[in-house]
Amino acid sequence: MEPTTAALVILFVLVALLAAAGAGLLRRVKELELATYNGVGVQLPQESLSIRRPGATTLVAKINRRCPVCDDVVENIARLAPQLPGDVGFTVVSDDPAFDKALPENVRVITDAKVWNSINVPYTPALLVVDEHGVIVFTTPAGSGEAVAALVERAAARKESSL
Protein backbone atom coordinates (compact mmCIF):
# COMPACT_ATOMS: atom_id res chain seq x y z
CA MET A 1 0.00 0.00 0.00
CA GLU A 2 1.31 3.42 -0.85
CA PRO A 3 1.98 5.91 1.97
CA THR A 4 -0.57 8.36 0.56
CA THR A 5 -3.29 5.70 0.49
CA ALA A 6 -2.43 4.56 4.02
CA ALA A 7 -2.54 8.15 5.28
CA LEU A 8 -5.95 8.67 3.65
CA VAL A 9 -7.31 5.46 5.20
CA ILE A 10 -6.03 6.46 8.65
CA LEU A 11 -7.45 9.96 8.21
CA PHE A 12 -10.83 8.52 7.17
CA VAL A 13 -10.90 6.26 10.24
CA LEU A 14 -10.03 9.18 12.54
CA VAL A 15 -12.75 11.37 11.00
CA ALA A 16 -15.28 8.53 11.38
CA LEU A 17 -14.31 8.11 15.05
CA LEU A 18 -14.59 11.85 15.62
CA ALA A 19 -18.05 11.91 14.00
CA ALA A 20 -19.19 8.99 16.17
CA ALA A 21 -17.89 10.70 19.31
CA GLY A 22 -19.66 13.92 18.31
CA ALA A 23 -22.92 12.06 17.74
CA GLY A 24 -22.62 10.40 21.15
CA LEU A 25 -21.90 13.71 22.81
CA LEU A 26 -24.88 15.33 21.10
CA ARG A 27 -27.12 12.51 22.31
CA ARG A 28 -25.91 12.99 25.91
CA VAL A 29 -26.50 16.75 25.70
CA LYS A 30 -30.06 16.13 24.45
CA GLU A 31 -30.65 13.69 27.34
CA LEU A 32 -29.44 16.29 29.84
CA GLU A 33 -31.64 18.94 28.24
CA LEU A 34 -34.68 16.66 28.51
CA ALA A 35 -33.79 15.80 32.10
CA THR A 36 -33.62 19.50 32.95
CA TYR A 37 -37.21 19.97 31.88
CA ASN A 38 -38.41 16.75 33.48
CA GLY A 39 -41.54 17.43 35.47
CA VAL A 40 -42.11 21.02 34.34
CA GLY A 41 -45.83 21.76 34.18
CA VAL A 42 -46.65 18.78 36.37
CA GLN A 43 -48.63 19.00 39.60
CA LEU A 44 -46.68 17.88 42.65
CA PRO A 45 -47.63 14.37 43.76
CA GLN A 46 -49.97 14.15 46.75
CA GLU A 47 -47.16 13.15 49.13
CA SER A 48 -45.17 16.25 48.09
CA LEU A 49 -47.87 18.88 48.54
CA SER A 50 -46.40 19.75 51.95
CA ILE A 51 -43.49 21.32 50.04
CA ARG A 52 -45.48 24.25 48.74
CA ARG A 53 -46.68 27.29 50.60
CA PRO A 54 -50.28 28.11 49.64
CA GLY A 55 -50.49 31.49 47.93
CA ALA A 56 -46.73 31.76 47.46
CA THR A 57 -44.03 30.67 45.06
CA THR A 58 -41.82 28.03 46.64
CA LEU A 59 -38.18 27.51 45.74
CA VAL A 60 -37.33 23.88 46.49
CA ALA A 61 -33.83 22.50 46.95
CA LYS A 62 -33.60 18.71 46.81
CA ILE A 63 -30.33 17.76 48.46
CA ASN A 64 -28.55 14.56 49.34
CA ARG A 65 -26.61 13.77 52.51
CA ARG A 66 -23.61 12.42 50.55
CA CYS A 67 -23.26 15.43 48.27
CA PRO A 68 -20.40 17.92 48.78
CA VAL A 69 -22.04 20.46 46.42
CA CYS A 70 -25.18 20.36 48.58
CA ASP A 71 -23.31 22.07 51.42
CA ASP A 72 -22.58 25.04 49.13
CA VAL A 73 -26.22 25.10 48.01
CA VAL A 74 -27.45 25.12 51.63
CA GLU A 75 -25.01 27.91 52.56
CA ASN A 76 -26.32 30.06 49.71
CA ILE A 77 -29.92 29.33 50.69
CA ALA A 78 -29.10 30.49 54.23
CA ARG A 79 -27.55 33.67 52.82
CA LEU A 80 -30.35 34.49 50.34
CA ALA A 81 -33.48 33.38 52.21
CA PRO A 82 -33.75 36.45 54.47
CA GLN A 83 -33.81 38.69 51.37
CA LEU A 84 -36.79 36.96 49.76
CA PRO A 85 -40.09 38.81 49.43
CA GLY A 86 -42.97 37.53 51.55
CA ASP A 87 -44.65 35.73 48.66
CA VAL A 88 -41.56 33.61 47.86
CA GLY A 89 -40.18 30.99 50.21
CA PHE A 90 -37.54 28.27 50.36
CA THR A 91 -38.08 24.62 51.21
CA VAL A 92 -35.15 22.26 51.60
CA VAL A 93 -35.95 18.59 51.05
CA SER A 94 -33.23 16.27 52.34
CA ASP A 95 -32.86 12.52 52.48
CA ASP A 96 -31.00 12.92 55.79
CA PRO A 97 -33.31 12.41 58.80
CA ALA A 98 -30.61 13.99 61.00
CA PHE A 99 -30.34 17.17 58.89
CA ASP A 100 -28.79 19.80 61.15
CA LYS A 101 -27.59 22.65 58.93
CA ALA A 102 -28.22 26.16 60.25
CA LEU A 103 -30.94 27.83 58.18
CA PRO A 104 -33.08 30.93 58.77
CA GLU A 105 -36.54 30.47 60.24
CA ASN A 106 -38.26 31.27 56.94
CA VAL A 107 -36.71 28.15 55.32
CA ARG A 108 -38.76 25.00 55.74
CA VAL A 109 -36.85 21.74 56.05
CA ILE A 110 -38.50 18.45 55.13
CA THR A 111 -36.63 15.22 55.85
CA ASP A 112 -39.38 12.78 54.93
CA ALA A 113 -38.04 10.04 52.61
CA LYS A 114 -41.41 9.74 50.80
CA VAL A 115 -41.36 13.43 49.91
CA TRP A 116 -37.70 13.27 48.83
CA ASN A 117 -38.39 10.28 46.57
CA SER A 118 -41.53 11.86 45.09
CA ILE A 119 -39.58 14.77 43.61
CA ASN A 120 -38.97 13.17 40.26
CA VAL A 121 -35.86 14.85 38.88
CA PRO A 122 -32.91 12.74 37.73
CA TYR A 123 -30.21 14.78 39.47
CA THR A 124 -29.22 15.88 42.95
CA PRO A 125 -28.88 18.57 44.09
CA ALA A 126 -31.86 19.95 42.25
CA LEU A 127 -33.62 23.29 42.35
CA LEU A 128 -37.30 23.63 41.52
CA VAL A 129 -39.76 26.50 41.34
CA VAL A 130 -43.25 25.49 42.46
CA ASP A 131 -46.13 27.91 41.99
CA GLU A 132 -48.85 28.63 44.52
CA HIS A 133 -51.01 25.81 43.10
CA GLY A 134 -48.31 23.14 43.46
CA VAL A 135 -47.31 23.06 39.78
CA ILE A 136 -43.61 22.74 38.99
CA VAL A 137 -42.72 25.63 36.69
CA PHE A 138 -38.94 25.17 36.49
CA THR A 139 -36.26 22.63 37.40
CA THR A 140 -32.50 22.79 37.14
CA PRO A 141 -29.47 20.96 38.50
CA ALA A 142 -27.78 22.90 41.30
CA GLY A 143 -24.15 22.54 40.34
CA SER A 144 -23.06 25.36 42.64
CA GLY A 145 -24.22 28.01 45.06
CA GLU A 146 -24.44 30.45 42.16
CA ALA A 147 -27.30 28.36 40.77
CA VAL A 148 -29.27 29.22 43.90
CA ALA A 149 -28.72 32.95 43.34
CA ALA A 150 -29.79 32.57 39.70
CA LEU A 151 -32.94 30.72 40.80
CA VAL A 152 -33.82 33.48 43.28
CA GLU A 153 -33.41 36.07 40.51
CA ARG A 154 -35.56 33.97 38.17
CA ALA A 155 -38.31 33.59 40.77
CA ALA A 156 -38.26 37.34 41.51
CA ALA A 157 -38.49 38.13 37.79
CA ARG A 158 -41.37 35.64 37.45
CA LYS A 159 -43.25 37.34 40.27
CA GLU A 160 -42.67 40.81 38.77
CA SER A 161 -43.83 39.68 35.33
CA SER A 162 -47.04 38.17 36.74
CA LEU A 163 -48.06 41.42 38.43
C-alpha angles and dihedrals in degrees: 000000000000119000092241092053092046091050091050092050092049091046091050091051091049092049090049091051091048091050091050091049090049091050091050091049091049090051091052091049090052090050091051091048091052091046090053091059094041109133098008110147092018124124113241112258116259093256090054099050089098087072095071129074111223111244094012140085111250124209107206125199115195107199136177128221093229096051120106092193089056090068090059090047092051092048091054091047089053090050097046103036097079090056095056120112117248094258094057123066141173127235121186115204113195134178089215112097088195094054106159107165116139110251132165118264093252091064114088117213120204119187098173111131092212091057092045092051093046092062096092105204120127097226140059131239093039133174122208135181112215119188126223091271095055096257117140107234100174140011131184139164112257101224093164145358089268088067088063091054090049090050092051090051091048093050091048091050090048091053092048092049092051093055 
